[in-house]
Amino acid sequence: MIRRLLPAAVLAACLAPSAGAEVGGDPDRGQELYVYCSGCHQVGRGAENGIGPHLNNIFDRGAAALDGFRYSDDLQRAARNGLIWDYDNLDAYIENPQILVSGTRMSFDGFEDQQDRDDVIAYLRRYSADPSNIPEAAPTARALDHGVAPEVLAIVGDPAYGEFLASECTSCHQASGTDSGIPSITNWPVDTFVIAMHAYKNGRRTHQVMNMMAGRLSDEEIAALAAYFATIE
Amino acid sequence: MPLNRRAFIGTAAAAGAALAAPMVRAQGRPRVVVVGGGAGGATVARYLARDSEGAVEVTLVEPSRSYYTCFFSNLYIGGFREIDSLAHSYGTLASDYGINVIHDWAVGVDRDARTVTLAGGAVLPYDRLVLSPGIDFVDGAVPGWDVSAQNAMPHAYKGGSQTELLKAQIEAMPEGGTFAMVAPPNPFRCPPGPYERISMVAHLLSRINPTAKILVADPKENFSKQGLFEEGWERHYAGMITRIGPDFGGADVEVNPAEMTVTIDGVVENVDVCNVIPAMKAGRIADIAGVTEGNWAPVNAFDLSSRIDETIHVLGDSAAQGDMPKSGFAANSQAKVCSNAILGALTGSTVFPARFTNTCWSLISTDDGVKVGAAYEATEEKIASTDSFISQTGESDDLRAATYRESIGWYDGITTDMFG
C-alpha cells in the first residue's frame, strides 16, 4: 500500500477529467540510473547474489530474506521488526540507506531526487511479480483522489455519479437488495451508509475487500453512493 | 425525479449519432454490437441498454443459449455445486432490457464497412463493436495435444460440457489411480484457477478414491495464492499432490492422448485422467477483426478501446490492458467502464473517471475459502494496480468459512449483474 503524499503537480494533473492513476517513474531512465547500483546488485534473468543481494522479486519481499546471502546484523534486526520492501521503504532506503537501517553495509550516498528514485524503483518493478499474473503482487501505480474533479462532481452527493460508482458494488452486492452471503446495501438511510463507509475507509471496521473499496473513495464519492443507494427501488 | 444524465439523452443522442456515425447511418439510433455473452459481453450489453434507456440499439451475439460460467466450475468438480446452478439464459436481457440477442457465431468483421458477419449469413452494422470472446488455445502449446484430443484429455477451461467430462473421468478413475494436470504458462484465464481445481479434485478424490495421486506439471515458478494453496494442500490432502515446477522439468511436457501418458522432463508417466490446460490467446474473433498483436488485443485503459481501431472495444480475457488478471470479475468491471465510455461517445452522456476492481475467491476444502483482490485505475500506459490484498495463512476457520459464504454471495451478485 502506498501512503506517500502526492506532489502538488500530481494533484493538479488529476483535475483533468481523463487523468487516472499516476504510474510511478520511467523504467527506461531508471535503467540508466541503475549503473549506480549494478556494481553490487544484479537484477534480471539469472541474477545472483554478489557484493549485495540480487533484486529479483524485491517488491513485498521481507528484508534480509534471501537464502545464501549474509546480511548485516542490523538489517537482520530490521527484518525481525517486520521491514518489508514495499514502495515506501524502498524509496526511503535508496534516498539514504541509513534512514531505515543505521548499520547497513549498503554503502551508498543515496538518490536525492524524488524523480530519480521513482525511476529506479520503476525499473526494479520490472523484475518483480506481475500483477496481471499474480494479482496479490505489489501495486505498480499510485491512486489519485478523484474527488477533486469539479466538472465531474457537479454537486456533492450526485446520484448519477453514485449510480456509476455503484456498478463497482453490484459485482457483489445485488441491486435488488437480495442478501446471500454478501449483505444488502440498498435503502439504507444516507447517514448510516456514509458512517459505515467511512468506518471501512479509516479502518475502524475491518474487511479486506471493503477496506480496499472504501479506501479509494473520496468523501464526495461516498456521499454520491449513499444518495444513489438510498433511492433505488 | 432528480436531474441526472439520463435527462439529457434525448437531445444528445441525435447530435451524438450524427457526429459519430457515417452518413449512411445518420437515421436511427446508434448501434452497438457485442460479441460474446460472458462476464464482459453480457455485462456491457446490459449496462448499455439499461443506462441508454433505449437510445442505443444493443445486439448481443453469443452462440450458446445456456451460458455455463467458467468461474465456480471447479466447485462443481469438488461436489459443492450442481452443474445446473452454473447455467444462465439470456432471456431477461432480451425481455427486460430490449437487447437483441442472437445465438450465432461471429465469423467476420469488416472494419471499413463497420459490419459483423455471422455464420448464419446475417450482416450486422455497428457504430461501436465490443469484442468479449474469452480465450482460445495456442496451437501446439502442449506437444501431442490439440483440440481434437479434448475428449481424451479435457482442458475444462471453458465452462459446460468439458467440465462435466472432466468430473466424470475423475469419478471413473481406478482405485489409487493418477490424475495429471498440465498447468498453463502466463498469462492465462483465472490465475488461481488451476490450483483451485487441484484442490477440488483432491477433495473429490479424498472422498471416493483416497489412495489416488495428483501430479501437476507446471511451467511457472510461482502462482497466485501459492502459500495459501500449499498450506491447504498440506492440511487437507497431505501426500496426495505432487507439483513439478520448471526447476524439475515442469515446463518440458509432452502428452500422448492415445496411450494416456504424460512425459515430464523425459520421464514417461501413465495416467488415468489428464487435464491439459494449454497456453492461451485471445478468442478467435479478435484475430479475425485484426485487433490483436501477438496473442492478445492491446487496449486503451480509459475506455477499453482497441489501440488498433478505436471503434472496437475489447473486454476481459482477450484484452491486453495492463495489470488486471484475466478473470470474470475483471471482465465485468471493465464492461462497466466501457459502457460508460461508449454511451458518452454515442449519446453525449457524462463519462466518469475509469476505475476497476477485481477479487478472486478460491475454495480449498469444505468451508475453507480464500481470496485475493486489487484496485486499479486507468493511465495512459495501461490499467495500473493501486492497491491489493490477499487472505493470510493461518486464518481462523470462522474467517475462512465466512470468505466461502462471501464467494457464494458474489456468484449470485455478479451473475445478476451480467444477466439481470
XYZ file of C-alpha atoms in Angstrom:
653
model
C 0.000 0.000 0.000
C 1.309 3.388 -0.960
C 0.728 6.148 1.503
C 3.066 8.864 0.368
C 1.801 12.367 -0.067
C 1.402 13.319 -3.666
C 3.323 16.265 -5.046
C 1.160 19.286 -5.819
C 1.759 18.875 -9.539
C 0.187 15.454 -9.466
C -2.882 16.703 -7.642
C -3.252 19.443 -10.218
C -2.948 16.947 -13.050
C -5.863 14.918 -11.750
C -8.208 17.831 -12.297
C -8.259 16.866 -15.950
C -11.242 14.558 -16.396
C -9.292 11.856 -18.191
C -6.462 11.738 -15.673
C -6.075 8.413 -13.961
C -3.622 6.959 -11.523
C -0.035 8.029 -11.740
C 2.385 5.320 -12.746
C 5.468 5.938 -10.632
C 8.591 6.561 -12.672
C 10.189 5.965 -16.026
C 11.743 2.496 -16.043
C 13.997 3.245 -19.029
C 15.544 6.206 -17.267
C 15.703 4.055 -14.144
C 17.741 1.522 -16.079
C 20.312 4.222 -16.845
C 20.438 5.292 -13.209
C 20.828 1.684 -12.146
C 24.557 1.921 -13.033
C 24.933 3.382 -9.541
C 23.540 0.105 -8.152
C 24.767 -2.551 -10.574
C 28.293 -2.712 -9.152
C 26.832 -4.569 -6.195
C 23.283 -5.657 -7.107
C 22.354 -7.878 -10.047
C 18.787 -7.877 -11.362
C 17.057 -9.667 -14.243
C 17.254 -13.150 -15.718
C 19.861 -15.260 -13.983
C 20.711 -12.589 -11.417
C 22.731 -13.884 -8.473
C 23.922 -12.515 -5.184
C 27.176 -10.572 -5.475
C 28.546 -7.924 -3.177
C 24.907 -7.170 -2.479
C 21.868 -9.459 -2.799
C 20.136 -9.782 -6.178
C 16.997 -7.688 -6.557
C 14.650 -10.004 -8.464
C 11.240 -10.089 -6.771
C 12.335 -7.410 -4.326
C 8.826 -5.931 -4.066
C 6.974 -7.159 -0.991
C 9.907 -9.340 -0.001
C 10.899 -9.183 3.651
C 14.243 -7.536 4.385
C 17.221 -9.899 4.703
C 15.101 -12.735 3.317
C 17.305 -14.316 0.641
C 18.913 -17.631 1.452
C 22.631 -17.687 0.842
C 23.334 -14.024 1.436
C 24.991 -12.862 4.632
C 23.196 -9.723 5.711
C 24.426 -7.257 8.324
C 23.212 -7.790 11.886
C 21.345 -4.505 11.674
C 19.434 -5.473 8.550
C 18.550 -8.805 10.122
C 17.276 -6.949 13.170
C 15.189 -4.678 10.956
C 13.796 -7.789 9.289
C 12.776 -9.243 12.635
C 10.991 -5.981 13.314
C 8.962 -6.511 10.167
C 10.737 -4.463 7.477
C 9.156 -5.243 4.112
C 10.434 -3.881 0.800
C 7.348 -2.023 -0.351
C 7.439 1.186 -2.367
C 7.730 3.488 0.634
C 10.548 1.555 2.262
C 12.486 1.109 -0.970
C 12.092 4.816 -1.593
C 13.384 5.726 1.845
C 16.234 3.219 1.633
C 17.616 4.418 -1.675
C 17.250 8.031 -0.603
C 19.600 7.257 2.246
C 20.102 3.687 3.443
C 20.884 4.910 6.949
C 17.332 6.290 7.287
C 15.944 2.810 7.685
C 18.878 0.721 8.863
C 21.653 2.624 10.562
C 24.212 -0.193 10.489
C 23.544 -1.446 6.983
C 26.562 -2.463 4.917
C 24.993 -0.851 1.842
C 27.431 1.940 1.292
C 25.595 4.317 -0.976
C 25.125 8.067 -0.776
C 21.544 7.834 -1.965
C 19.433 9.330 -4.735
C 18.499 12.798 -3.543
C 15.996 13.479 -6.293
C 12.480 12.013 -5.965
C 12.218 11.515 -9.740
C 15.470 9.539 -9.761
C 14.157 7.314 -7.012
C 10.818 6.828 -8.740
C 12.589 5.902 -11.973
C 14.933 3.394 -10.332
C 12.035 1.809 -8.452
C 10.038 1.617 -11.702
C 12.984 -0.190 -13.281
C 13.230 -2.642 -10.387
C 9.470 -3.193 -10.609
C 10.003 -4.927 -13.962
C 11.734 -7.771 -12.179
C 9.125 -8.417 -9.515
C 5.853 -10.350 -9.807
C 3.473 -9.031 -12.477
C 0.023 -8.177 -11.062
C -1.708 -9.495 -14.164
C -0.376 -12.962 -13.337
C -0.128 -12.742 -9.547
C -2.985 -10.429 -8.519
C -1.686 -10.023 -4.979
C 1.612 -8.594 -6.281
C 2.656 -5.132 -5.133
C 0.831 -2.297 -6.937
C 2.513 -0.543 -9.848
C 0.845 2.856 -9.504
C -0.425 5.398 -7.005
C -4.155 6.011 -6.787
C -5.366 9.563 -7.194
C -8.189 11.236 -5.357
C -10.897 11.712 -7.956
C -12.993 13.715 -5.529
C -11.316 16.931 -6.563
C -12.532 16.990 -10.152
C -15.270 19.661 -10.076
C -16.509 19.169 -13.616
C -17.119 15.539 -12.816
C -18.697 16.155 -9.456
C -21.189 18.900 -10.175
C -22.708 18.556 -6.740
C -21.948 16.684 -3.575
C -23.980 13.503 -3.390
C -24.662 13.400 -7.138
C -26.825 10.301 -7.585
C -25.823 9.946 -11.250
C -22.184 9.634 -10.253
C -23.341 7.392 -7.427
C -25.038 5.167 -9.974
C -21.828 4.826 -11.969
C -19.780 4.163 -8.838
C -22.416 1.675 -7.679
C -21.606 -0.513 -10.663
C -18.479 -1.487 -8.712
C -20.611 -2.501 -5.740
C -23.091 -4.564 -7.732
C -20.416 -7.047 -8.761
C -21.091 -8.478 -5.305
C -23.995 -6.628 -3.629
C -27.221 -7.168 -5.502
C -29.092 -4.066 -6.586
C -32.348 -5.869 -5.816
C -31.393 -5.981 -2.151
C -31.174 -9.782 -2.176
C -28.908 -10.928 0.619
C -26.938 -14.162 0.157
C -23.533 -14.324 1.803
C -22.992 -10.650 0.972
C -25.151 -8.093 2.789
C -27.797 -5.923 1.186
C -26.813 -2.264 0.855
C -29.995 -0.857 -0.635
C -32.389 1.565 1.038
C -30.084 2.423 3.901
C -30.522 5.847 5.471
C -27.926 8.148 3.915
C -26.193 8.857 7.222
C -25.856 5.194 8.123
C -24.362 4.437 4.737
C -21.877 7.302 4.971
C -20.817 6.383 8.508
C -20.296 2.739 7.602
C -18.243 3.575 4.520
C -16.033 5.983 6.429
C -15.504 3.320 9.091
C -14.205 0.985 6.349
C -12.175 3.804 4.823
C -10.381 4.651 8.040
C -10.031 1.037 9.112
C -12.276 1.043 12.182
C -14.315 -1.670 10.524
C -12.212 -4.467 9.105
C -12.893 -6.348 5.893
C -10.224 -6.774 3.220
C -12.458 -6.070 0.240
C -14.393 -3.224 1.847
C -11.278 -1.553 3.252
C -9.846 -1.501 -0.259
C -13.077 -0.332 -1.889
C -13.802 2.419 0.630
C -10.156 3.412 0.856
C -10.202 4.755 -2.695
C -13.469 6.668 -2.349
C -13.437 10.401 -1.628
C -15.937 11.995 0.749
C -17.941 13.216 -2.241
C -17.963 9.778 -3.791
C -19.202 8.177 -0.606
C -21.941 10.814 -0.496
C -22.832 10.085 -4.117
C -23.081 6.356 -3.424
C -25.195 6.951 -0.343
C -27.511 9.183 -2.344
C -27.878 6.573 -5.045
C -28.379 3.519 -2.844
C -30.872 5.362 -0.661
C -33.173 5.897 -3.595
C -33.102 2.808 -5.800
C -36.274 0.814 -5.927
C -37.021 12.870 -10.238
C -33.576 14.371 -9.701
C -31.848 15.894 -12.681
C -29.309 13.413 -13.942
C -27.512 12.444 -17.101
C -30.449 10.488 -18.446
C -32.423 13.706 -18.770
C -30.049 14.841 -21.482
C -30.074 11.708 -23.569
C -32.974 12.624 -25.794
C -31.330 15.612 -27.400
C -27.774 14.451 -27.052
C -28.474 11.165 -28.790
C -29.395 12.739 -32.086
C -26.449 15.112 -32.057
C -24.010 12.444 -30.921
C -25.108 9.963 -33.547
C -24.896 12.485 -36.330
C -21.366 13.394 -35.355
C -20.087 9.926 -34.594
C -21.655 7.823 -37.307
C -21.060 7.787 -41.045
C -23.685 9.378 -43.267
C -25.462 6.180 -44.217
C -26.321 5.633 -40.574
C -27.456 9.133 -39.806
C -31.022 7.999 -39.270
C -31.992 5.884 -36.316
C -30.339 5.004 -33.069
C -26.606 4.378 -32.763
C -25.859 0.671 -32.899
C -23.573 -1.320 -30.636
C -22.819 -4.950 -31.440
C -21.393 -7.077 -28.621
C -19.715 -10.369 -29.487
C -19.521 -12.846 -26.621
C -22.055 -13.237 -23.819
C -19.841 -13.895 -20.805
C -18.805 -11.717 -17.896
C -17.607 -8.918 -20.194
C -20.143 -9.122 -23.023
C -23.340 -9.761 -21.083
C -22.465 -7.014 -18.594
C -21.641 -4.395 -21.212
C -24.803 -5.221 -23.163
C -26.931 -4.915 -20.038
C -25.381 -1.632 -18.895
C -25.565 -0.112 -22.381
C -29.221 -0.986 -22.695
C -30.115 -0.031 -19.138
C -28.305 3.294 -18.995
C -29.228 4.466 -22.502
C -32.886 3.658 -21.867
C -33.405 2.684 -25.461
C -31.349 5.468 -27.033
C -28.801 2.886 -28.222
C -29.630 -0.292 -30.116
C -27.758 -3.162 -28.482
C -27.192 -6.523 -30.188
C -25.555 -9.395 -28.340
C -24.068 -12.260 -30.381
C -23.449 -15.436 -28.396
C -23.566 -18.995 -29.760
C -24.784 -20.684 -26.564
C -28.392 -20.460 -25.424
C -27.330 -21.547 -21.962
C -24.170 -19.944 -20.672
C -22.194 -22.027 -18.187
C -19.881 -19.895 -16.108
C -16.263 -20.963 -16.024
C -15.988 -19.359 -12.592
C -17.287 -21.761 -9.935
C -16.906 -24.712 -12.343
C -14.196 -26.068 -10.044
C -16.784 -26.140 -7.254
C -18.885 -28.430 -9.415
C -15.878 -30.751 -9.749
C -15.424 -30.698 -5.973
C -19.087 -31.507 -5.391
C -20.073 -28.119 -3.960
C -22.315 -27.014 -6.851
C -24.722 -28.679 -9.257
C -23.920 -28.085 -12.925
C -27.358 -26.556 -13.457
C -26.573 -23.865 -10.899
C -23.833 -22.608 -13.241
C -26.172 -22.214 -16.244
C -27.730 -18.890 -17.192
C -30.028 -17.861 -20.004
C -30.241 -14.612 -21.939
C -33.996 -14.354 -21.606
C -34.036 -11.412 -19.199
C -31.555 -9.429 -21.270
C -33.917 -9.781 -24.221
C -37.237 -9.309 -22.449
C -36.459 -6.735 -19.756
C -33.634 -4.804 -21.375
C -34.642 -4.902 -25.033
C -31.326 -6.387 -26.128
C -31.380 -8.136 -29.487
C -29.852 -11.493 -28.513
C -28.666 -13.553 -31.497
C -27.460 -17.108 -30.925
C -24.877 -17.482 -33.666
C -21.132 -17.315 -34.255
C -19.495 -14.094 -35.391
C -17.188 -15.136 -38.226
C -16.146 -11.873 -39.871
C -15.551 -8.206 -39.146
C -15.306 -5.610 -41.896
C -13.728 -2.633 -40.167
C -14.085 -0.290 -43.135
C -17.786 -1.000 -43.610
C -18.249 -1.417 -39.839
C -20.128 -4.685 -40.091
C -20.015 -8.060 -38.357
C -20.858 -11.195 -40.343
C -22.438 -14.182 -38.608
C -22.060 -17.852 -39.518
C -25.757 -17.902 -40.436
C -25.150 -15.197 -43.032
C -26.543 -12.133 -41.264
C -24.569 -8.902 -41.563
C -24.808 -6.541 -38.567
C -23.789 -2.888 -38.956
C -22.279 -1.174 -35.940
C -21.189 2.229 -34.714
C -19.270 0.568 -31.911
C -18.243 -3.072 -31.706
C -17.425 -4.742 -28.395
C -15.473 -7.992 -28.532
C -15.513 -10.106 -25.395
C -14.803 -13.584 -26.733
C -12.818 -15.016 -23.824
C -9.894 -17.283 -24.634
C -8.754 -19.739 -27.236
C -5.789 -22.088 -27.004
C -2.408 -21.626 -28.667
C -1.868 -24.339 -31.283
C 0.967 -26.699 -30.435
C 1.424 -25.287 -26.939
C 1.499 -28.774 -25.405
C 3.185 -31.250 -27.794
C 0.851 -34.163 -28.522
C -2.331 -32.228 -27.703
C -4.717 -30.335 -29.900
C -8.415 -29.574 -29.642
C -9.275 -32.880 -31.332
C -7.840 -34.592 -28.222
C -10.024 -32.663 -25.789
C -12.258 -35.629 -25.083
C -9.360 -37.896 -24.133
C -7.582 -35.108 -22.288
C -10.058 -32.321 -21.410
C -8.997 -28.743 -20.832
C -12.209 -27.958 -18.925
C -11.162 -24.316 -19.101
C -14.350 -23.141 -20.763
C -17.494 -23.798 -18.759
C -20.028 -26.507 -19.641
C -19.588 -29.936 -21.236
C -15.807 -30.012 -20.781
C -16.259 -29.503 -17.045
C -18.778 -32.341 -16.859
C -16.498 -34.602 -18.879
C -13.524 -33.981 -16.616
C -15.537 -34.710 -13.484
C -16.934 -37.923 -14.985
C -13.408 -39.065 -15.832
C -12.203 -38.382 -12.290
C -15.117 -40.332 -10.858
C -14.249 -43.265 -13.141
C -10.573 -43.404 -12.118
C -9.329 -46.785 -10.885
C -8.551 -47.067 -7.200
C -5.189 -45.490 -6.471
C -5.012 -44.043 -9.993
C -3.297 -40.868 -11.137
C -4.843 -37.555 -12.100
C -2.419 -35.339 -14.031
C -2.677 -31.663 -14.826
C -0.578 -29.805 -17.355
C -0.755 -26.254 -15.985
C -0.593 -23.264 -18.359
C 2.117 -20.638 -18.741
C 1.384 -16.965 -18.028
C -0.752 -15.146 -18.884
C -3.902 -17.235 -18.632
C -7.539 -17.000 -17.566
C -8.098 -17.058 -13.803
C -4.623 -17.107 -12.198
C -5.688 -19.159 -9.135
C -7.950 -21.413 -11.273
C -5.663 -24.399 -11.893
C -4.757 -24.528 -8.202
C -8.330 -24.247 -7.006
C -9.022 -27.099 -9.428
C -6.258 -29.192 -7.894
C -7.856 -28.526 -4.502
C -11.307 -29.534 -5.706
C -10.032 -32.673 -7.474
C -8.203 -33.602 -4.264
C -11.376 -33.009 -2.279
C -13.384 -35.264 -4.591
C -10.713 -37.980 -4.642
C -10.209 -37.904 -0.875
C -13.849 -38.984 -0.591
C -14.213 -41.517 -3.402
C -10.663 -42.654 -4.090
C -8.390 -41.684 -1.190
C -5.290 -43.527 -2.401
C -5.333 -41.724 -5.756
C -2.497 -39.359 -6.653
C -2.422 -35.930 -8.251
C 0.516 -34.918 -10.454
C 0.897 -31.331 -11.680
C 3.423 -30.294 -14.324
C 3.806 -26.536 -14.093
C 5.942 -24.270 -16.295
C 5.717 -21.426 -13.756
C 7.945 -20.895 -10.761
C 5.249 -19.070 -8.793
C 1.493 -18.770 -8.914
C -1.227 -16.743 -7.244
C -2.170 -17.598 -3.654
C 0.663 -20.153 -3.658
C 1.278 -20.005 0.077
C -2.420 -20.389 0.813
C -2.891 -23.340 -1.533
C 0.232 -25.147 -0.352
C -0.803 -24.667 3.258
C -4.268 -26.008 2.450
C -2.975 -28.999 0.487
C -0.738 -29.983 3.386
C -3.591 -29.558 5.838
C -6.384 -31.283 3.915
C -4.726 -33.544 1.347
C -1.305 -34.438 2.766
C 0.707 -36.729 0.496
C -1.758 -36.660 -2.398
C -0.435 -33.796 -4.530
C 2.928 -33.545 -6.291
C 3.696 -30.384 -8.217
C 6.672 -30.379 -10.569
C 7.831 -26.835 -11.236
C 10.156 -25.623 -14.006
C 13.306 -26.381 -11.998
C 12.438 -30.066 -12.255
C 11.207 -30.115 -15.841
C 7.621 -28.934 -15.355
C 7.938 -26.827 -18.497
C 9.188 -29.760 -20.585
C 5.975 -31.710 -21.101
C 4.565 -33.868 -23.869
C 1.316 -35.839 -23.832
C 0.025 -38.857 -25.721
C -3.783 -38.946 -25.594
C -4.000 -42.374 -27.281
C -1.688 -44.010 -24.758
C -2.767 -41.797 -21.816
C 0.792 -40.897 -20.970
C 2.429 -37.669 -19.890
C 6.157 -37.220 -20.405
C 7.726 -34.779 -17.964
C 11.378 -33.955 -18.495
C 11.798 -37.190 -20.454
C 10.140 -39.420 -17.840
C 7.000 -41.186 -19.095
C 4.106 -41.380 -16.623
C 0.996 -43.493 -17.155
C -2.022 -41.532 -16.009
C -5.756 -42.187 -15.739
C -7.029 -38.663 -16.230
C -5.102 -35.853 -17.870
C -6.320 -32.281 -17.654
C -4.359 -30.318 -20.262
C -4.660 -26.558 -19.856
C -2.694 -25.182 -22.807
C -1.244 -21.716 -23.312
C -3.976 -19.231 -24.174
C -4.652 -16.395 -26.579
C -7.485 -14.013 -27.384
C -10.728 -15.501 -28.688
C -10.512 -16.035 -32.442
C -12.828 -13.188 -33.489
C -10.288 -10.709 -32.101
C -7.747 -12.123 -34.563
C -10.290 -12.061 -37.377
C -11.054 -8.409 -36.619
C -7.345 -7.660 -36.836
C -7.104 -6.056 -33.421
C -4.536 -8.428 -31.896
C -0.784 -8.014 -31.551
C 0.733 -11.357 -30.730
C -1.699 -13.401 -28.658
C -3.809 -10.562 -27.213
C -5.641 -7.389 -28.185
C -4.000 -4.212 -26.841
C -6.493 -1.664 -25.486
C -6.554 1.821 -24.006
C -7.128 1.836 -20.274
C -9.698 4.644 -20.167
C -12.373 3.011 -22.325
C -11.066 -0.436 -23.328
C -10.929 0.729 -26.951
C -8.570 -1.142 -29.213
C -5.257 0.574 -29.824
C -5.666 -0.503 -33.458
C -9.275 0.609 -34.102
C -10.991 2.999 -31.701
C -14.494 1.956 -32.774
C -13.785 -1.545 -31.427
C -13.572 -2.259 -27.704
C -12.092 -5.464 -26.308
C -13.016 -6.709 -22.835
C -11.885 -9.376 -20.437
C -9.548 -12.261 -21.148
C -8.794 -11.232 -24.740
C -7.591 -7.743 -23.874
C -4.007 -6.768 -23.125
C -4.810 -3.946 -20.727
C -2.044 -3.960 -18.134
C -2.222 -5.098 -14.551
C -5.643 -6.758 -14.245
C -5.714 -10.560 -14.206
C -7.863 -12.364 -16.738
C -10.944 -13.112 -14.660
C -14.710 -12.909 -14.846
C -14.707 -10.231 -12.163
C -12.178 -8.187 -14.152
C -14.212 -8.504 -17.363
C -17.361 -7.430 -15.503
C -15.514 -4.438 -14.044
C -14.078 -3.415 -17.425
C -17.513 -3.748 -19.034
C -18.991 -1.001 -16.850
C -16.206 1.446 -17.647
C -16.533 0.546 -21.321
C -20.305 1.031 -21.306
C -19.976 4.439 -19.654
C -17.383 5.500 -22.249
C -19.366 4.205 -25.249
C -22.529 5.963 -24.080
C -20.537 9.141 -23.635
C -19.259 8.890 -27.203
C -22.585 7.935 -28.780
C -25.088 9.943 -26.746
C -23.063 12.665 -25.041
C -23.832 11.368 -21.546
C -21.349 12.038 -18.744
C -18.159 9.985 -18.781
C -16.888 9.323 -15.287
C -13.268 8.502 -14.390
C -12.399 4.892 -15.142
C -11.866 2.685 -12.108
C -11.630 -1.040 -11.822
C -11.558 -3.752 -9.196
C -11.043 -7.470 -9.075
C -11.484 -10.103 -6.409
C -10.871 -13.825 -6.936
C -12.204 -16.239 -4.348
C -10.949 -19.824 -4.276
C -12.187 -22.818 -2.341
C -9.521 -25.145 -0.951
C -11.745 -27.545 1.015
C -15.115 -27.529 2.764
C -15.630 -24.068 4.296
C -12.001 -23.164 3.576
C -12.272 -20.159 1.268
C -9.540 -17.638 0.422
C -9.464 -14.507 -1.677
C -7.153 -12.116 -3.447
C -8.068 -8.736 -4.836
C -6.815 -5.431 -6.127
C -7.943 -1.975 -7.175
C -6.902 -0.407 -10.460
C -7.070 2.856 -12.311
C -6.521 3.960 -15.875
C -3.250 5.507 -17.009
C -2.072 6.428 -20.492
C 0.122 3.381 -20.474
C -2.146 0.717 -19.001
C -4.678 -0.246 -16.356
C -2.435 0.066 -13.314
C -2.870 -1.564 -9.922
C -3.027 0.829 -6.986
C -3.773 -1.470 -4.051
C -4.041 -5.185 -3.349
C -4.875 -7.644 -0.593
C -4.781 -11.380 -0.018
C -6.058 -13.797 2.634
C -3.396 -14.773 5.148
C -2.041 -18.196 6.026
C -3.176 -19.440 9.424
C -6.526 -17.644 9.386
C -9.266 -18.932 11.687
C -11.795 -21.491 10.478
C -14.556 -18.941 11.059
C -12.929 -16.392 8.766
C -12.329 -18.994 6.057
C -15.968 -20.124 6.279
C -17.131 -16.505 6.066
C -14.922 -15.995 2.996
C -16.537 -19.011 1.347
C -20.049 -17.727 2.124
C -18.989 -14.397 0.695
C -17.917 -16.090 -2.544
C -21.376 -17.633 -2.911
C -22.900 -14.206 -2.457
C -20.509 -12.824 -5.055
C -21.547 -15.514 -7.545
C -25.181 -14.528 -7.165
C -24.243 -10.864 -7.362
C -22.115 -10.986 -10.487
C -24.423 -13.288 -12.408
C -27.297 -10.910 -11.615
C -25.099 -8.035 -12.764
C -24.457 -9.917 -16.028
C -27.826 -11.399 -16.874
C -30.272 -9.154 -14.986
